[in-house]
């Protein structure tokens, strides 16, 4: 049972940004990790609404009220499991997502400040790293099938992880010289330090995913070769060319 008065007892609060004189001396993330007391306080503001619009606002369908209440009660291990049930890489989304879930939060719709869902999410992800170091979860038995994934951005990595955990042999092809796609080359360190990407690549490698960086599909290897060598090919190469929107 959630705390029905949590949003009345606690105001919305976020951790203070690192001081500007400190931030300009490096490229590290702007926000430091939040303390457990602050995170549990903010999670307590979630009312576990009868109709939680945050579910609809989240493109992943994250179980937001569930893991908010698990954090409120200090059940971090269960919160980690609940969050990873719908999100392979919450440490990415918790730092980068524009948080449409917060815009959909019933508290905000009712004239209050919405729950700091994004901050709670990233702190659950931090807890996962601190508690088990993102333990690899290899498949119990191979299927004998192989899949080529073209592109090592967030979509390619998530697909590779799910396929590998299902028992398939997965090879990820990346044209750049390091794995990560947009996460590595399109997002500055002050929003996403690359240790988070490296940690997930190490986890996927331990789960059996093979990575081939510096290989451009269509140049170094043809689509016909991929079709011949694998049972399936997944294209996760992203939008490589920008486009303008029509003026109004």
Coordinates of C-alpha atoms in Angstrom, one line a residue:
X1 CA 0.0 0.0 0.0
X2 CA 1.6 3.3 -1.0
X3 CA 1.7 6.3 1.3
X4 CA -1.5 8.3 0.4
X5 CA -0.1 11.4 2.0
X6 CA 3.4 11.3 0.6
X7 CA 2.9 14.1 -1.9
X8 CA 1.5 16.3 0.9
X9 CA 4.4 15.7 3.2
X10 CA 7.2 16.1 0.7
X11 CA 7.8 18.6 -2.0
X12 CA 9.5 17.7 -5.3
X13 CA 13.3 17.9 -4.9
X14 CA 16.2 17.0 -7.1
X15 CA 19.9 16.7 -6.1
X16 CA 21.9 19.9 -6.5
X17 CA 24.0 20.2 -9.6
X18 CA 27.7 20.1 -9.2
X19 CA 29.0 23.7 -8.8
X20 CA 29.8 25.5 -12.0
X21 CA 33.5 26.2 -11.0
X22 CA 33.9 22.4 -10.5
X23 CA 31.9 21.4 -13.7
X24 CA 34.0 23.6 -16.0
X25 CA 37.2 21.8 -15.0
X26 CA 36.1 18.4 -16.4
X27 CA 33.5 16.7 -18.7
X28 CA 31.8 14.6 -16.0
X29 CA 28.0 14.4 -15.5
X30 CA 26.3 17.5 -14.2
X31 CA 24.1 15.8 -11.6
X32 CA 25.8 13.8 -8.8
X33 CA 24.1 10.6 -7.5
X34 CA 21.2 11.4 -5.1
X35 CA 21.3 10.1 -1.5
X36 CA 19.1 7.2 -0.6
X37 CA 17.1 9.3 1.8
X38 CA 16.2 11.8 -0.9
X39 CA 15.3 9.1 -3.4
X40 CA 13.1 7.3 -1.0
X41 CA 11.4 10.6 0.0
X42 CA 10.7 11.4 -3.7
X43 CA 9.4 7.9 -4.4
X44 CA 7.0 8.3 -1.5
X45 CA 5.3 11.1 -3.4
X46 CA 4.0 8.5 -5.9
X47 CA 0.4 7.7 -5.1
X48 CA 0.2 4.4 -7.1
X49 CA -2.9 5.9 -8.9
X50 CA -5.8 3.8 -9.9
X51 CA -5.2 4.9 -13.5
X52 CA -1.4 5.6 -13.7
X53 CA -1.0 7.8 -16.8
X54 CA 2.8 7.6 -16.4
X55 CA 2.5 4.1 -17.9
X56 CA 1.0 5.7 -21.1
X57 CA 3.6 8.5 -21.1
X58 CA 6.5 6.1 -20.9
X59 CA 7.4 4.6 -24.4
X60 CA 8.7 1.5 -22.7
X61 CA 5.7 0.9 -20.4
X62 CA 7.9 1.0 -17.3
X63 CA 6.2 -0.2 -14.1
X64 CA 6.7 3.1 -12.5
X65 CA 4.3 2.9 -9.5
X66 CA 5.6 -0.6 -8.7
X67 CA 9.3 0.4 -8.5
X68 CA 8.5 3.7 -6.8
X69 CA 6.8 1.8 -3.9
X70 CA 9.6 -0.7 -3.8
X71 CA 12.1 2.1 -3.4
X72 CA 9.9 3.8 -0.8
X73 CA 10.0 0.6 1.3
X74 CA 13.7 0.1 0.8
X75 CA 13.3 -3.1 -1.3
X76 CA 16.1 -2.1 -3.8
X77 CA 16.7 -5.6 -5.2
X78 CA 13.1 -6.0 -6.2
X79 CA 13.0 -2.5 -7.6
X80 CA 16.0 -3.4 -9.8
X81 CA 14.2 -6.5 -11.1
X82 CA 11.0 -4.6 -11.7
X83 CA 12.8 -1.8 -13.7
X84 CA 14.8 -4.2 -15.8
X85 CA 11.6 -6.2 -16.7
X86 CA 10.7 -3.5 -19.2
X87 CA 14.0 -1.6 -19.7
X88 CA 17.4 -3.2 -20.7
X89 CA 19.4 -0.1 -19.9
X90 CA 17.7 2.2 -17.3
X91 CA 21.0 4.0 -16.6
X92 CA 20.8 5.4 -20.2
X93 CA 17.1 6.3 -20.1
X94 CA 17.3 7.7 -16.6
X95 CA 20.0 10.1 -17.7
X96 CA 18.8 10.9 -21.3
X97 CA 15.1 10.5 -21.6
X98 CA 13.0 13.7 -21.7
X99 CA 10.7 12.0 -19.2
X100 CA 7.2 12.2 -20.8
X101 CA 6.2 10.0 -17.8
X102 CA 6.6 13.0 -15.6
X103 CA 4.5 15.2 -17.9
X104 CA 1.8 12.5 -17.6
X105 CA 2.1 12.1 -13.8
X106 CA -1.3 12.6 -12.1
X107 CA 0.2 14.9 -9.5
X108 CA 1.2 17.3 -12.3
X109 CA -2.2 17.0 -13.9
X110 CA -3.8 17.8 -10.6
X111 CA -1.9 21.0 -10.0
X112 CA 1.0 19.6 -7.9
X113 CA 4.6 19.0 -9.0
X114 CA 5.1 15.6 -10.6
X115 CA 7.0 12.8 -9.1
X116 CA 10.8 12.8 -9.9
X117 CA 10.4 9.6 -11.9
X118 CA 13.5 10.0 -14.0
X119 CA 15.7 10.6 -10.9
X120 CA 14.3 7.5 -9.1
X121 CA 14.9 5.4 -12.3
X122 CA 18.5 6.4 -12.5
X123 CA 19.1 5.7 -8.9
X124 CA 17.6 2.2 -9.2
X125 CA 20.0 1.7 -12.1
X126 CA 22.9 2.9 -9.9
X127 CA 21.8 0.5 -7.2
X128 CA 21.9 -2.3 -9.7
X129 CA 25.6 -1.5 -10.4
X130 CA 26.4 -1.2 -6.8
X131 CA 24.7 -4.4 -5.7
X132 CA 25.6 -6.9 -8.3
X133 CA 27.7 -5.1 -10.9
X134 CA 25.2 -5.9 -13.6
X135 CA 25.7 -9.6 -13.4
X136 CA 25.7 -11.4 -16.8
X137 CA 22.7 -13.6 -17.4
X138 CA 23.7 -16.0 -20.2
X139 CA 21.2 -18.4 -21.8
X140 CA 20.8 -21.8 -20.2
X141 CA 21.0 -23.5 -23.5
X142 CA 21.8 -22.5 -27.1
X143 CA 19.2 -22.6 -29.8
X144 CA 21.6 -23.2 -32.6
X145 CA 20.4 -20.1 -34.4
X146 CA 22.4 -17.0 -35.2
X147 CA 21.4 -13.4 -35.7
X148 CA 23.3 -10.4 -37.2
X149 CA 22.6 -7.0 -35.6
X150 CA 23.6 -4.0 -37.7
X151 CA 24.3 -1.0 -35.4
X152 CA 25.4 -0.9 -31.8
X153 CA 23.3 2.0 -30.6
X154 CA 20.7 1.5 -27.8
X155 CA 18.3 -0.4 -30.0
X156 CA 20.9 -2.7 -31.4
X157 CA 22.4 -3.4 -27.9
X158 CA 18.9 -4.1 -26.4
X159 CA 18.0 -6.4 -29.2
X160 CA 21.3 -8.2 -29.0
X161 CA 20.9 -8.7 -25.3
X162 CA 17.4 -10.1 -25.6
X163 CA 18.4 -12.4 -28.4
X164 CA 21.4 -13.7 -26.6
X165 CA 19.4 -14.4 -23.4
X166 CA 17.0 -16.4 -25.6
X167 CA 19.9 -18.6 -26.6
X168 CA 20.8 -17.3 -30.1
X169 CA 24.3 -16.6 -31.2
X170 CA 24.4 -12.8 -31.8
X171 CA 27.0 -10.8 -33.7
X172 CA 26.8 -7.0 -33.6
X173 CA 28.3 -5.1 -36.5
X174 CA 29.4 -1.4 -36.0
X175 CA 31.0 0.8 -38.6
X176 CA 32.7 3.1 -36.0
X177 CA 35.8 2.0 -34.2
X178 CA 34.1 1.5 -30.8
X179 CA 30.7 0.0 -29.7
X180 CA 27.9 2.3 -28.6
X181 CA 26.6 4.2 -31.6
X182 CA 24.8 7.4 -30.6
X183 CA 25.4 6.6 -26.9
X184 CA 29.2 6.9 -27.5
X185 CA 29.6 9.3 -30.3
X186 CA 26.4 11.5 -30.2
X187 CA 26.0 12.2 -26.5
X188 CA 28.6 14.3 -24.5
X189 CA 30.0 12.9 -21.3
X190 CA 28.4 15.6 -19.1
X191 CA 25.1 13.8 -19.9
X192 CA 26.3 10.2 -20.1
X193 CA 29.8 9.2 -19.0
X194 CA 31.1 6.4 -21.2
X195 CA 31.8 4.1 -18.3
X196 CA 28.1 3.3 -18.4
X197 CA 28.3 2.2 -22.0
X198 CA 31.5 0.2 -21.4
X199 CA 29.9 -1.6 -18.5
X200 CA 26.9 -2.8 -20.6
X201 CA 29.2 -3.9 -23.5
X202 CA 31.2 -6.0 -21.0
X203 CA 27.9 -7.5 -19.7
X204 CA 26.7 -8.4 -23.2
X205 CA 30.1 -9.8 -24.1
X206 CA 29.9 -12.1 -21.0
X207 CA 26.4 -13.1 -22.1
X208 CA 27.9 -14.3 -25.4
X209 CA 27.3 -11.4 -27.8
X210 CA 30.1 -10.9 -30.3
X211 CA 31.1 -7.4 -31.4
X212 CA 32.7 -6.4 -34.7
X213 CA 33.6 -2.8 -34.6
X214 CA 35.1 -1.0 -37.7
X215 CA 33.0 -3.0 -40.0
X216 CA 30.6 -1.1 -42.4
X217 CA 27.8 -3.2 -43.7
X218 CA 27.4 -2.6 -47.4
X219 CA 31.1 -1.8 -47.8
X220 CA 33.2 -4.3 -45.7
X221 CA 30.6 -7.0 -45.7
X222 CA 27.5 -7.2 -48.0
X223 CA 23.9 -7.8 -47.0
X224 CA 24.0 -11.0 -49.0
X225 CA 26.9 -12.2 -46.9
X226 CA 25.1 -11.5 -43.7
X227 CA 22.0 -13.3 -45.0
X228 CA 24.1 -16.3 -45.9
X229 CA 26.0 -16.5 -42.6
X230 CA 23.1 -15.8 -40.2
X231 CA 19.5 -17.1 -39.8
X232 CA 18.2 -13.5 -39.4
X233 CA 19.5 -10.0 -39.8
X234 CA 18.3 -7.0 -37.7
X235 CA 18.8 -3.5 -39.0
X236 CA 19.3 -1.1 -36.0
X237 CA 21.5 1.5 -37.8
X238 CA 19.5 4.5 -36.7
X239 CA 18.8 7.8 -38.5
X240 CA 22.2 8.7 -40.0
X241 CA 21.0 11.8 -41.9
X242 CA 19.0 14.7 -40.4
X243 CA 16.1 16.4 -42.1
X244 CA 14.4 19.7 -41.5
X245 CA 10.7 20.0 -40.6
X246 CA 8.4 22.1 -42.8
X247 CA 8.1 25.7 -41.7
X248 CA 4.7 27.0 -40.4

